[in-house]
Each structure stands twice: as structure tokens, then as C-alpha cells.
mmCIF file of C-alpha atoms and ligand atoms in Angstrom:
data_model
loop_
_atom_site.group_PDB
_atom_site.id
_atom_site.type_symbol
_atom_site.label_atom_id
_atom_site.label_comp_id
_atom_site.label_asym_id
_atom_site.label_seq_id
_atom_site.Cartn_x
_atom_site.Cartn_y
_atom_site.Cartn_z
ATOM 1 C CA UNK A 18 272.616 168.939 132.947
ATOM 2 C CA UNK A 19 272.546 165.304 133.883
ATOM 3 C CA UNK A 20 274.503 164.220 136.964
ATOM 4 C CA UNK A 21 276.059 161.067 135.482
ATOM 5 C CA UNK A 22 278.445 161.248 132.528
ATOM 6 C CA UNK A 23 277.084 160.088 129.156
ATOM 7 C CA UNK A 24 277.430 156.378 128.386
ATOM 8 C CA UNK A 25 278.711 157.105 124.885
ATOM 9 C CA UNK A 26 280.783 160.064 123.814
ATOM 10 C CA UNK A 27 281.960 160.567 120.256
ATOM 11 C CA UNK A 28 284.672 163.169 119.628
ATOM 12 C CA UNK A 29 285.609 164.517 116.225
ATOM 13 C CA UNK A 30 285.094 161.088 114.662
ATOM 14 C CA UNK A 31 286.421 160.698 111.125
ATOM 15 C CA UNK A 32 286.516 157.767 108.721
ATOM 16 C CA UNK A 33 288.135 158.092 105.322
ATOM 17 C CA UNK A 34 287.926 155.199 102.857
ATOM 18 C CA UNK A 35 290.517 154.826 100.134
ATOM 19 C CA UNK A 36 288.443 153.991 97.050
ATOM 20 C CA UNK A 37 291.244 154.425 94.506
ATOM 21 C CA UNK A 38 291.465 152.198 91.458
ATOM 22 C CA UNK A 39 294.337 149.632 91.561
ATOM 23 C CA UNK A 40 297.790 151.176 91.170
ATOM 24 C CA UNK A 41 298.371 149.987 87.584
ATOM 25 C CA UNK A 42 295.009 151.313 86.359
ATOM 26 C CA UNK A 43 295.760 154.663 87.965
ATOM 27 C CA UNK A 44 299.144 154.878 86.272
ATOM 28 C CA UNK A 45 297.768 153.872 82.850
ATOM 29 C CA UNK A 46 294.714 156.102 83.054
ATOM 30 C CA UNK A 47 296.584 158.901 84.873
ATOM 31 C CA UNK A 48 294.014 158.983 87.632
ATOM 32 C CA UNK A 49 294.728 160.296 91.135
ATOM 33 C CA UNK A 50 293.991 158.396 94.331
ATOM 34 C CA UNK A 51 290.434 158.856 95.545
ATOM 35 C CA UNK A 52 289.115 159.074 99.070
ATOM 36 C CA UNK A 53 285.613 159.163 100.553
ATOM 37 C CA UNK A 54 285.219 161.140 103.763
ATOM 38 C CA UNK A 55 282.364 158.916 104.946
ATOM 39 C CA UNK A 56 282.376 160.454 108.438
ATOM 40 C CA UNK A 57 283.964 163.868 108.816
ATOM 41 C CA UNK A 58 284.517 165.256 112.314
ATOM 42 C CA UNK A 59 281.312 164.045 113.965
ATOM 43 C CA UNK A 60 280.775 164.569 117.710
ATOM 44 C CA UNK A 61 277.846 163.724 120.009
ATOM 45 C CA UNK A 62 277.056 161.995 123.264
ATOM 46 C CA UNK A 63 274.285 159.655 124.413
ATOM 47 C CA UNK A 64 272.969 159.642 127.975
ATOM 48 C CA UNK A 65 272.295 156.330 129.704
ATOM 49 C CA UNK A 66 268.842 154.941 129.004
ATOM 50 C CA UNK A 67 268.239 157.318 126.082
ATOM 51 C CA UNK A 68 267.884 156.923 122.345
ATOM 52 C CA UNK A 69 269.794 159.074 119.905
ATOM 53 C CA UNK A 70 268.531 158.715 116.359
ATOM 54 C CA UNK A 71 270.727 159.515 113.371
ATOM 55 C CA UNK A 72 268.912 160.486 110.189
ATOM 56 C CA UNK A 73 269.948 161.526 106.721
ATOM 57 C CA UNK A 74 269.768 160.443 103.111
ATOM 58 C CA UNK A 75 271.507 157.382 101.722
ATOM 59 C CA UNK A 76 275.301 157.616 101.775
ATOM 60 C CA UNK A 77 275.554 160.335 104.445
ATOM 61 C CA UNK A 78 277.606 158.057 106.724
ATOM 62 C CA UNK A 79 275.066 156.648 109.202
ATOM 63 C CA UNK A 80 276.160 153.010 108.934
ATOM 64 C CA UNK A 81 279.814 154.017 109.057
ATOM 65 C CA UNK A 82 279.160 155.825 112.371
ATOM 66 C CA UNK A 83 277.355 152.700 113.638
ATOM 67 C CA UNK A 84 280.277 150.458 112.736
ATOM 68 C CA UNK A 85 282.798 152.855 114.273
ATOM 69 C CA UNK A 86 280.782 152.906 117.500
ATOM 70 C CA UNK A 87 280.895 149.149 118.014
ATOM 71 C CA UNK A 88 284.504 148.861 116.839
ATOM 72 C CA UNK A 89 283.817 147.136 113.498
ATOM 73 C CA UNK A 90 285.816 149.946 111.868
ATOM 74 C CA UNK A 91 288.830 151.732 113.327
ATOM 75 C CA UNK A 92 288.526 155.527 113.114
ATOM 76 C CA UNK A 93 290.856 157.468 110.807
ATOM 77 C CA UNK A 94 290.785 160.183 113.475
ATOM 78 C CA UNK A 95 288.814 161.019 116.591
ATOM 79 C CA UNK A 96 287.559 158.862 119.408
ATOM 80 C CA UNK A 97 284.608 156.898 120.690
ATOM 81 C CA UNK A 98 284.401 156.693 124.484
ATOM 82 C CA UNK A 99 282.153 154.081 126.056
ATOM 83 C CA UNK A 100 281.659 154.549 129.789
ATOM 84 C CA UNK A 101 284.843 156.620 129.713
ATOM 85 C CA UNK A 102 286.923 153.979 127.848
ATOM 86 C CA UNK A 103 288.389 154.588 124.392
ATOM 87 C CA UNK A 104 286.859 151.706 122.454
ATOM 88 C CA UNK A 105 289.592 151.362 119.810
ATOM 89 C CA UNK A 106 292.258 151.045 122.530
ATOM 90 C CA UNK A 107 290.117 148.831 124.781
ATOM 91 C CA UNK A 108 289.318 146.420 121.939
ATOM 92 C CA UNK A 109 293.058 145.873 121.456
ATOM 93 C CA UNK A 110 293.605 145.113 125.153
ATOM 94 C CA UNK A 111 292.656 142.540 127.793
ATOM 95 C CA UNK A 112 289.216 144.098 128.402
ATOM 96 C CA UNK A 113 288.100 143.545 124.776
ATOM 97 C CA UNK A 114 285.704 140.660 125.522
ATOM 98 C CA UNK A 115 284.090 142.523 128.426
ATOM 99 C CA UNK A 116 283.548 145.588 126.242
ATOM 100 C CA UNK A 117 282.106 143.505 123.378
ATOM 101 C CA UNK A 118 279.582 142.028 125.802
ATOM 102 C CA UNK A 119 278.433 145.471 126.854
ATOM 103 C CA UNK A 120 277.509 146.686 123.358
ATOM 104 C CA UNK A 121 275.765 144.922 120.500
ATOM 105 C CA UNK A 122 274.588 145.781 117.022
ATOM 106 C CA UNK A 123 271.318 144.950 115.262
ATOM 107 C CA UNK A 124 271.452 145.055 111.486
ATOM 108 C CA UNK A 125 268.881 146.031 108.876
ATOM 109 C CA UNK A 126 268.370 142.687 107.246
ATOM 110 C CA UNK A 127 267.127 139.917 109.542
ATOM 111 C CA UNK A 128 267.272 137.518 106.563
ATOM 112 C CA UNK A 129 270.984 137.954 106.036
ATOM 113 C CA UNK A 130 272.074 138.279 109.657
ATOM 114 C CA UNK A 131 270.739 134.912 110.908
ATOM 115 C CA UNK A 132 272.505 131.700 109.903
ATOM 116 C CA UNK A 133 269.829 129.710 108.005
ATOM 117 C CA UNK A 134 271.291 126.339 109.020
ATOM 118 C CA UNK A 135 271.180 127.006 112.749
ATOM 119 C CA UNK A 136 268.175 126.523 115.033
ATOM 120 C CA UNK A 137 266.814 129.520 116.892
ATOM 121 C CA UNK A 138 268.194 128.032 120.106
ATOM 122 C CA UNK A 139 271.727 127.883 118.698
ATOM 123 C CA UNK A 140 271.474 131.373 117.181
ATOM 124 C CA UNK A 141 270.379 132.992 120.447
ATOM 125 C CA UNK A 142 272.682 130.840 122.606
ATOM 126 C CA UNK A 143 275.832 131.545 120.567
ATOM 127 C CA UNK A 144 276.892 134.759 122.347
ATOM 128 C CA UNK A 145 276.323 133.049 125.725
ATOM 129 C CA UNK A 146 278.584 130.207 124.647
ATOM 130 C CA UNK A 147 281.179 132.490 123.033
ATOM 131 C CA UNK A 148 281.514 134.581 126.185
ATOM 132 C CA UNK A 149 281.280 131.445 128.384
ATOM 133 C CA UNK A 150 278.442 133.028 130.353
ATOM 134 C CA UNK A 151 276.442 129.790 130.728
ATOM 135 C CA UNK A 152 278.074 126.396 130.284
ATOM 136 C CA UNK A 153 275.412 123.736 130.837
ATOM 137 C CA UNK A 154 272.830 122.780 128.200
ATOM 138 C CA UNK A 155 269.805 123.060 130.497
ATOM 139 C CA UNK A 156 270.903 126.498 131.711
ATOM 140 C CA UNK A 157 271.399 127.643 128.112
ATOM 141 C CA UNK A 158 267.953 126.447 127.040
ATOM 142 C CA UNK A 159 266.209 128.140 129.920
ATOM 143 C CA UNK A 160 268.054 131.443 129.282
ATOM 144 C CA UNK A 161 267.256 131.258 125.544
ATOM 145 C CA UNK A 162 263.574 130.664 126.369
ATOM 146 C CA UNK A 163 263.645 133.687 128.679
ATOM 147 C CA UNK A 164 265.200 135.850 125.944
ATOM 148 C CA UNK A 165 262.642 134.668 123.373
ATOM 149 C CA UNK A 166 259.822 135.485 125.795
ATOM 150 C CA UNK A 167 261.253 138.977 126.279
ATOM 151 C CA UNK A 168 260.771 139.679 122.549
ATOM 152 C CA UNK A 169 257.306 138.120 122.326
ATOM 153 C CA UNK A 170 258.373 134.688 121.015
ATOM 154 C CA UNK A 171 258.079 131.359 122.826
ATOM 155 C CA UNK A 172 260.446 128.743 124.216
ATOM 156 C CA UNK A 173 258.714 126.281 121.870
ATOM 157 C CA UNK A 174 260.286 128.206 118.955
ATOM 158 C CA UNK A 175 263.787 127.013 119.903
ATOM 159 C CA UNK A 176 264.062 123.969 117.597
ATOM 160 C CA UNK A 177 262.824 125.916 114.550
ATOM 161 C CA UNK A 178 264.939 127.419 111.782
ATOM 162 C CA UNK A 179 264.913 131.092 110.644
ATOM 163 C CA UNK A 180 262.983 130.345 107.421
ATOM 164 C CA UNK A 181 259.997 129.216 109.517
ATOM 165 C CA UNK A 182 259.491 132.797 110.749
ATOM 166 C CA UNK A 183 258.180 136.021 109.248
ATOM 167 C CA UNK A 184 260.465 139.048 108.752
ATOM 168 C CA UNK A 185 259.268 140.724 111.952
ATOM 169 C CA UNK A 186 259.757 137.532 113.951
ATOM 170 C CA UNK A 187 263.254 137.107 112.534
ATOM 171 C CA UNK A 188 264.152 140.608 113.614
ATOM 172 C CA UNK A 189 262.869 139.718 117.089
ATOM 173 C CA UNK A 190 265.200 136.704 117.054
ATOM 174 C CA UNK A 191 268.087 139.089 116.203
ATOM 175 C CA UNK A 192 267.069 141.302 119.118
ATOM 176 C CA UNK A 193 266.904 138.306 121.512
ATOM 177 C CA UNK A 194 270.378 137.312 120.359
ATOM 178 C CA UNK A 195 271.710 140.842 120.812
ATOM 179 C CA UNK A 196 270.268 140.932 124.349
ATOM 180 C CA UNK A 197 271.830 137.590 125.346
ATOM 181 C CA UNK A 198 274.958 139.129 126.874
ATOM 182 C CA UNK A 199 272.886 141.727 128.753
ATOM 183 C CA UNK A 200 274.421 144.663 126.894
ATOM 184 C CA UNK A 201 273.895 148.239 128.017
ATOM 185 C CA UNK A 202 274.199 149.782 124.564
ATOM 186 C CA UNK A 203 272.539 148.673 121.325
ATOM 187 C CA UNK A 204 273.438 150.128 117.953
ATOM 188 C CA UNK A 205 270.471 149.560 115.657
ATOM 189 C CA UNK A 206 271.143 150.205 111.966
ATOM 190 C CA UNK A 207 267.792 150.537 110.179
ATOM 191 C CA UNK A 208 266.390 147.631 112.242
ATOM 192 C CA UNK A 209 262.894 147.830 110.820
ATOM 193 C CA UNK A 210 263.316 149.181 107.305
ATOM 194 C CA UNK A 211 263.338 145.730 105.676
ATOM 195 C CA UNK A 212 260.010 144.916 107.361
ATOM 196 C CA UNK A 213 256.439 145.401 106.222
ATOM 197 C CA UNK A 214 254.932 148.623 107.474
ATOM 198 C CA UNK A 215 252.417 146.709 109.593
ATOM 199 C CA UNK A 216 255.104 144.914 111.622
ATOM 200 C CA UNK A 217 257.517 147.845 111.962
ATOM 201 C CA UNK A 218 255.538 149.371 114.822
ATOM 202 C CA UNK A 219 255.361 146.016 116.630
ATOM 203 C CA UNK A 220 259.134 145.580 116.561
ATOM 204 C CA UNK A 221 259.739 149.224 117.529
ATOM 205 C CA UNK A 222 257.366 148.888 120.469
ATOM 206 C CA UNK A 223 259.161 145.767 121.675
ATOM 207 C CA UNK A 224 262.447 147.684 121.482
ATOM 208 C CA UNK A 225 261.025 150.607 123.452
ATOM 209 C CA UNK A 226 259.568 148.276 126.037
ATOM 210 C CA UNK A 227 262.904 146.478 126.476
ATOM 211 C CA UNK A 228 264.607 149.832 126.849
ATOM 212 C CA UNK A 229 262.242 150.846 129.655
ATOM 213 C CA UNK A 230 262.580 147.545 131.479
ATOM 214 C CA UNK A 231 266.324 147.063 131.088
ATOM 215 C CA UNK A 232 267.555 150.655 130.997
ATOM 216 C CA UNK A 233 269.128 150.160 127.544
ATOM 217 C CA UNK A 234 270.819 152.962 125.631
ATOM 218 C CA UNK A 235 270.261 153.051 121.864
ATOM 219 C CA UNK A 236 271.865 154.590 118.827
ATOM 220 C CA UNK A 237 269.076 154.207 116.320
ATOM 221 C CA UNK A 238 269.712 154.752 112.637
ATOM 222 C CA UNK A 239 266.941 155.391 110.177
ATOM 223 C CA UNK A 240 266.198 157.400 107.076
ATOM 224 C CA UNK A 241 262.492 157.349 108.059
ATOM 225 C CA UNK A 242 261.588 160.377 110.166
ATOM 226 C CA UNK A 243 258.282 158.857 111.246
ATOM 227 C CA UNK A 244 260.188 155.939 112.796
ATOM 228 C CA UNK A 245 262.653 158.343 114.397
ATOM 229 C CA UNK A 246 259.820 160.335 115.901
ATOM 230 C CA UNK A 247 258.401 157.158 117.393
ATOM 231 C CA UNK A 248 261.560 155.933 119.113
ATOM 232 C CA UNK A 249 264.031 158.755 119.813
ATOM 233 C CA UNK A 250 264.793 161.158 122.639
ATOM 234 C CA UNK A 251 267.347 163.147 120.658
ATOM 235 C CA UNK A 252 267.988 163.408 116.940
ATOM 236 C CA UNK A 253 271.162 164.024 114.943
ATOM 237 C CA UNK A 254 270.778 164.997 111.299
ATOM 238 C CA UNK A 255 273.691 164.036 109.033
ATOM 239 C CA UNK A 256 274.595 165.369 105.618
ATOM 240 C CA UNK A 257 277.574 164.080 103.606
ATOM 241 C CA UNK A 258 279.470 162.747 106.602
ATOM 242 C CA UNK A 259 278.808 165.700 108.899
ATOM 243 C CA UNK A 260 276.371 166.372 111.691
ATOM 244 C CA UNK A 261 274.354 169.468 110.709
ATOM 245 C CA UNK A 262 271.775 169.597 113.519
ATOM 246 C CA UNK A 263 271.427 167.967 116.912
ATOM 247 C CA UNK A 264 268.363 168.630 119.072
ATOM 248 C CA UNK A 265 265.914 166.932 121.389
ATOM 249 C CA UNK A 266 263.091 165.282 119.486
ATOM 250 C CA UNK A 267 260.339 167.723 120.442
ATOM 251 C CA UNK A 268 262.420 170.744 119.414
ATOM 252 C CA UNK A 269 263.610 169.190 116.190
ATOM 253 C CA UNK A 270 260.130 168.241 115.019
ATOM 254 C CA UNK A 271 258.355 171.385 116.220
ATOM 255 C CA UNK A 272 261.049 173.918 115.309
ATOM 256 C CA UNK A 273 263.510 172.557 112.765
ATOM 257 C CA UNK A 274 266.331 175.019 112.126
ATOM 258 C CA UNK A 275 268.811 173.732 109.590
ATOM 259 C CA UNK A 276 267.581 174.143 105.999
ATOM 260 C CA UNK A 277 268.318 170.453 105.362
ATOM 261 C CA UNK A 278 266.278 169.338 108.394
ATOM 262 C CA UNK A 279 263.416 171.525 107.168
ATOM 263 C CA UNK A 280 263.603 169.928 103.762
ATOM 264 C CA UNK A 281 263.474 166.430 105.269
ATOM 265 C CA UNK A 282 260.536 167.326 107.523
ATOM 266 C CA UNK A 283 258.606 168.948 104.694
ATOM 267 C CA UNK A 284 258.732 165.600 102.908
ATOM 268 C CA UNK A 285 256.834 163.756 105.692
ATOM 269 C CA UNK A 286 253.214 163.178 104.671
ATOM 270 C CA UNK A 287 250.799 165.462 106.534
ATOM 271 C CA UNK A 288 248.458 163.812 108.989
ATOM 272 C CA UNK A 289 244.878 164.985 108.728
ATOM 273 C CA UNK A 290 245.704 167.137 105.721
ATOM 274 C CA UNK A 291 245.181 164.537 103.052
ATOM 275 C CA UNK A 292 244.411 167.180 100.435
ATOM 276 C CA UNK A 293 247.703 168.931 100.902
ATOM 277 C CA UNK A 294 250.610 167.807 98.800
ATOM 278 C CA UNK A 295 253.866 167.202 100.634
ATOM 279 C CA UNK A 296 257.056 168.741 99.334
ATOM 280 C CA UNK A 297 259.416 166.065 98.071
ATOM 281 C CA UNK A 298 263.068 166.329 99.064
ATOM 282 C CA UNK A 299 264.661 168.688 96.561
ATOM 283 C CA UNK A 300 267.812 167.947 94.553
ATOM 284 C CA UNK A 301 270.273 165.122 94.942
ATOM 285 C CA UNK A 302 273.067 164.289 97.325
ATOM 286 C CA UNK A 303 276.354 165.415 95.690
ATOM 287 C CA UNK A 304 279.047 162.919 94.731
ATOM 288 C CA UNK A 305 280.907 162.127 97.970
ATOM 289 C CA UNK A 306 284.154 161.746 95.986
ATOM 290 C CA UNK A 307 283.933 165.381 95.049
ATOM 291 C CA UNK A 308 281.950 167.149 97.773
ATOM 292 C CA UNK A 309 280.982 170.828 97.379
ATOM 293 C CA UNK A 310 283.201 173.459 98.989
ATOM 294 C CA UNK A 311 282.158 175.312 102.140
ATOM 295 C CA UNK A 312 278.807 174.092 103.414
ATOM 296 C CA UNK A 313 278.294 170.857 101.482
ATOM 297 C CA UNK A 314 274.541 171.521 101.420
ATOM 298 C CA UNK A 315 274.952 174.814 99.510
ATOM 299 C CA UNK A 316 274.014 173.539 95.999
ATOM 300 C CA UNK A 317 270.589 172.503 97.363
ATOM 301 C CA UNK A 318 270.045 175.276 99.886
ATOM 302 C CA UNK A 319 267.623 178.146 99.177
ATOM 303 C CA UNK A 320 269.519 180.346 101.674
ATOM 304 C CA UNK A 321 273.061 179.837 100.355
ATOM 305 C CA UNK A 322 275.294 182.860 99.776
ATOM 306 C CA UNK A 323 278.953 183.488 98.971
ATOM 307 C CA UNK A 324 280.117 182.694 102.518
ATOM 308 C CA UNK A 325 278.269 179.347 102.392
ATOM 309 C CA UNK A 326 280.144 178.393 99.210
ATOM 310 C CA UNK A 327 283.529 179.266 100.688
ATOM 311 C CA UNK A 328 283.450 178.491 104.401
ATOM 312 C CA UNK A 329 282.487 175.298 106.168
ATOM 313 C CA UNK A 330 280.060 176.102 109.013
ATOM 314 C CA UNK A 331 281.035 174.792 112.456
ATOM 315 C CA UNK A 332 278.540 172.966 114.670
ATOM 316 C CA UNK A 333 277.637 175.667 117.205
ATOM 317 C CA UNK A 334 275.238 175.662 120.132
ATOM 318 C CA UNK A 335 272.508 178.197 119.387
ATOM 319 C CA UNK A 336 269.575 178.453 121.821
ATOM 320 C CA UNK A 337 270.188 174.951 123.160
ATOM 321 C CA UNK A 338 270.386 173.315 119.724
ATOM 322 C CA UNK A 339 273.605 172.327 117.977
ATOM 323 C CA UNK A 340 273.578 173.559 114.440
ATOM 324 C CA UNK A 341 276.007 174.044 111.538
ATOM 325 C CA UNK A 342 274.621 176.839 109.369
ATOM 326 C CA UNK A 343 275.891 180.340 108.600
ATOM 327 C CA UNK A 344 272.398 181.713 107.975
ATOM 328 C CA UNK A 345 271.199 180.637 111.423
ATOM 329 C CA UNK A 346 274.373 181.889 113.094
ATOM 330 C CA UNK A 347 274.064 185.274 111.344
ATOM 331 C CA UNK A 348 270.356 185.534 112.198
ATOM 332 C CA UNK A 349 269.410 185.580 108.473
ATOM 333 C CA UNK A 350 267.237 182.529 109.059
ATOM 334 C CA UNK A 351 264.855 182.252 112.009
ATOM 335 C CA UNK A 352 263.499 179.018 113.512
ATOM 336 C CA UNK A 353 260.325 178.050 111.730
ATOM 337 C CA UNK A 354 257.589 176.675 114.032
ATOM 338 C CA UNK A 355 255.582 174.033 112.259
ATOM 339 C CA UNK A 356 251.787 174.093 112.287
ATOM 340 C CA UNK A 357 249.884 172.280 115.042
ATOM 341 C CA UNK A 358 248.529 169.786 112.526
ATOM 342 C CA UNK A 359 252.030 168.829 111.497
ATOM 343 C CA UNK A 360 252.929 168.179 115.122
ATOM 344 C CA UNK A 361 250.347 165.455 115.680
ATOM 345 C CA UNK A 362 251.979 162.185 116.723
ATOM 346 C CA UNK A 363 252.289 159.797 113.849
ATOM 347 C CA UNK A 364 250.006 156.803 113.907
ATOM 348 C CA UNK A 365 251.555 153.345 113.779
ATOM 349 C CA UNK A 366 250.230 152.764 110.283
ATOM 350 C CA UNK A 367 252.199 155.765 109.087
ATOM 351 C CA UNK A 368 255.535 154.344 110.169
HETATM 352 N N1 LIG B 406 283.688 149.885 103.245
HETATM 353 C C1 LIG B 406 283.619 150.961 102.469
HETATM 354 N N2 LIG B 406 284.536 151.219 101.518
HETATM 355 C C2 LIG B 406 284.461 152.324 100.748
HETATM 356 N N3 LIG B 406 283.496 153.255 100.839
HETATM 357 C C3 LIG B 406 282.536 153.056 101.774
HETATM 358 C C4 LIG B 406 282.541 151.907 102.634
HETATM 359 N N4 LIG B 406 281.450 151.981 103.450
HETATM 360 C C5 LIG B 406 280.809 153.108 103.117
HETATM 361 N N5 LIG B 406 281.448 153.766 102.122
HETATM 362 C C6 LIG B 406 281.076 155.050 101.526
HETATM 363 O O1 LIG B 406 280.927 155.955 102.600
HETATM 364 C C7 LIG B 406 279.784 156.782 102.439
HETATM 365 C C8 LIG B 406 278.841 156.581 103.614
HETATM 366 O O2 LIG B 406 278.277 155.284 103.550
HETATM 367 P P1 LIG B 406 277.308 154.695 104.656
HETATM 368 O O3 LIG B 406 277.035 153.289 104.299
HETATM 369 O O4 LIG B 406 277.887 154.953 106.002
HETATM 370 O O5 LIG B 406 276.004 155.603 104.470
HETATM 371 P P2 LIG B 406 274.527 155.424 105.049
HETATM 372 O O6 LIG B 406 274.120 156.765 105.562
HETATM 373 O O7 LIG B 406 274.479 154.275 105.988
HETATM 374 O O8 LIG B 406 273.666 155.104 103.747
HETATM 375 P P3 LIG B 406 272.344 154.187 103.584
HETATM 376 O O9 LIG B 406 271.199 155.029 104.082
HETATM 377 O O10 LIG B 406 272.285 153.941 102.113
HETATM 378 O O11 LIG B 406 272.544 152.940 104.380
HETATM 379 C C9 LIG B 406 279.185 156.393 101.105
HETATM 380 O O12 LIG B 406 279.681 157.289 100.117
HETATM 381 C C10 LIG B 406 279.711 155.003 100.864
HETATM 382 O O13 LIG B 406 279.825 154.739 99.486
HETATM 383 S S1 LIG B 407 275.441 177.297 105.723
HETATM 384 FE FE1 LIG B 407 274.490 178.319 103.999
HETATM 385 S S2 LIG B 407 274.264 176.714 102.438
HETATM 386 FE FE2 LIG B 407 274.646 175.714 104.393
HETATM 387 S S3 LIG B 407 272.630 175.258 105.175
HETATM 388 FE FE3 LIG B 407 273.228 177.225 106.046
HETATM 389 S S4 LIG B 407 272.408 178.760 104.632
HETATM 390 FE FE4 LIG B 407 272.338 176.794 103.570
HETATM 391 MG MG1 LIG B 408 273.418 152.473 106.007
#
């Protein structure tokens, strides 16, 4: 147990989107209202200075969790506590600006998230101006130069525009901008997945280095397990809006328990076993408008039985790992150690 409380604590977080057709269409076509349970009772915490990675296939609710964490969405139910403060309540009160300074978000697409008509200096300086942290022009320029240096760019880049940079460099500009207010917590939603494979590792290494030097805490979202393995301390696996497994990185990769986690790991290419075919992820994610009953993974699960179809498994702590699976709870399914070869660290070129 760690002595200090976690920086971020998420309790029973739920976000339901109303995706119904307009009222008149529903009346004419006799259609009911429709709701997507994008995030459905998710709970986890993140220790200071650590990285929790969230993984899962497209549509499982990762970005919705990210947006809930920084207050871009209000939860339908549940709570996000940041340093003990309820963020939804704090963002409505007098401490809103202080809280916004302490957490920042980095988005997937560095092309879309930087204003093309602004210089790099103005882009990186904007949060400093908005929060009135530095008021004089010379002070702003020297702080922007410092931030650019921290991400491996130069002060001489300040008068340039985003289109003069490569994708990896643009993402570094986004990181410099996110760091401007000296946040403690960064929510990174697929920060490298729009980048070429060769520059992904560079950007990830800069992020890890900044974390070490500045004690940053990260929520890192990715559907790429090789990336997750490179950056995380702990991993949460999501399926259709729910957390199905939560473990420290070493345990998750060496002894995956949940059948869905096993399926995802079996799809990672084997290192040093080039002759061996990997097992592609089986089946498809069900329609979130009409999720399966019981365990929502049951239509794809080789271990499903009648209980799985009827009863939703709770996230329970079993041998130090949090896991939502009847078969594991009942002892029908044992942890499956992966072979030594499969545990080799992934090389940068495999990211
Ligand atoms: N603003 C919204 N309005 C309605 N439905 C939404 C909204 N945002 C997300 N959803 C739905 O919620 C579910 C979760 O979406 P989300 O974007 O959080 O998934 P994701 O895990 O980030 O997926 P991806 O890997 O594709 O980015 C999806 O079914 C999506 O269609
Ligand atoms: S609860 Fe049942 S269906 Fe769900 S993952 Fe476990 S064994 Fe498979
Ligand atoms: Mg997403």
C-alpha cells in the first residue's frame, strides 16, 4: 500500500449518451428512444507519478473516460476525484481555473489540435496567457523556449507555423503546450497513433522522460498493446464500457487472466518467433445500442456458460488483480503464464 492517497480516483463512473432519432421521426417510425452506455460503472485509481493505461477495441469507451476525467463531459453517475476534489463540482465553483491548470489533455491528432494560423510561440504561450501566469512578452518567449527545449524542439522554432513541422514534431508542440501550466496530471488519448511507427517511440520516450523529471501522472489511452507495454505501470482493459481487468503491467503481460485480455495479447506479433502465426482477435464488438446480457463478452468467449449469459460479473479482487469474470471467480479458468519468448520487451520498431 502506498502512503499517500492516489492523485486520481474514479468511482462507479457512468456516461450514457442519448442517441435517439428526433422526436417526430420516432413517432412516425414508432421507434423507441435509444441510449449508449459508453461508460458503465468504471472505477480505478492512479497513484502520483504513475501511468495507468486503458486499452480495448474501438468504441469500448476509452475516450469517453478521458473526457470525463478532465471535465469535458459531465458524468451521468459516479465521481472523479482529483487530489480529493470532486472535479464536476470543483469545475462549477471558484477553484475551476486552478483545477484546469493542474490537469491537461493531449489528443490523438496533432494536425487537428493545433491552430494552423498561429505561430508555435502563440500556441504554446496561450495557456500561460489564459491563466495569466506570465504577463510580459519577454517572459513569455523565454518560458515558451524552455518548454520547446523540454520536448526536444528549439527556441528558434517559435516563429514557425504548425505546417512547417512533421507529425511527431507537431505532437511535441502539443505536449509543450500541455505542459505550459505545469500540470500534475496528463490525460493522453492515443497520443501517438496518428504518427509513423518510427517516430512513435521518440514521442513516447520524451513523455516518459518528462514524467521522470517532473513527477507527472498519466492516464494513457491506446488500442496498441505494444505501446501500452512501453509506457504503463498499470493497465486497465475495457470492454463495452466496462473495466474487465486491472493489473500491474508485469502481471498483465506475463499472466493475463480475463479471456478478453488473453485474446488481445494473443494478437500481438511474436518477437523472435517469426515463423509462428499470431492469433487475430476473434469476433466483433457487439452493437453498443443492444449489448449482450450478462457478461457482455459472452458471445465471443470460449469459456461462456449459462451463468455468463444471465449474470453480469462484478469486478472482484482475485490474487491481487481486479477481474470481472465468472470462470476465474469459480476457478474454472486458471491464470495462463505466457512463454518466455512472448515476454521479451518489445523493440521500438515494433511499436
Ligand atoms: N458524443 C457522443 N454522442 C453519442 N455517442 C457517443 C459520443 N461519444 C462516444 N459515443 C459512443 O460511445 C461509445 C464509446 O465511444 P468512445 O469514443 O469513448 O470509444 P473509444 O474506446 O475511444 O473508441 P476508439 O478506439 O475508436 O477511439 C461508442 O459506442 C460511441 O459511439
Ligand atoms: S464471465 Fe463468462 S463469458 Fe464473461 S469472460 Fe468470463 S467466462 Fe467469458
Ligand atoms: Mg477514442
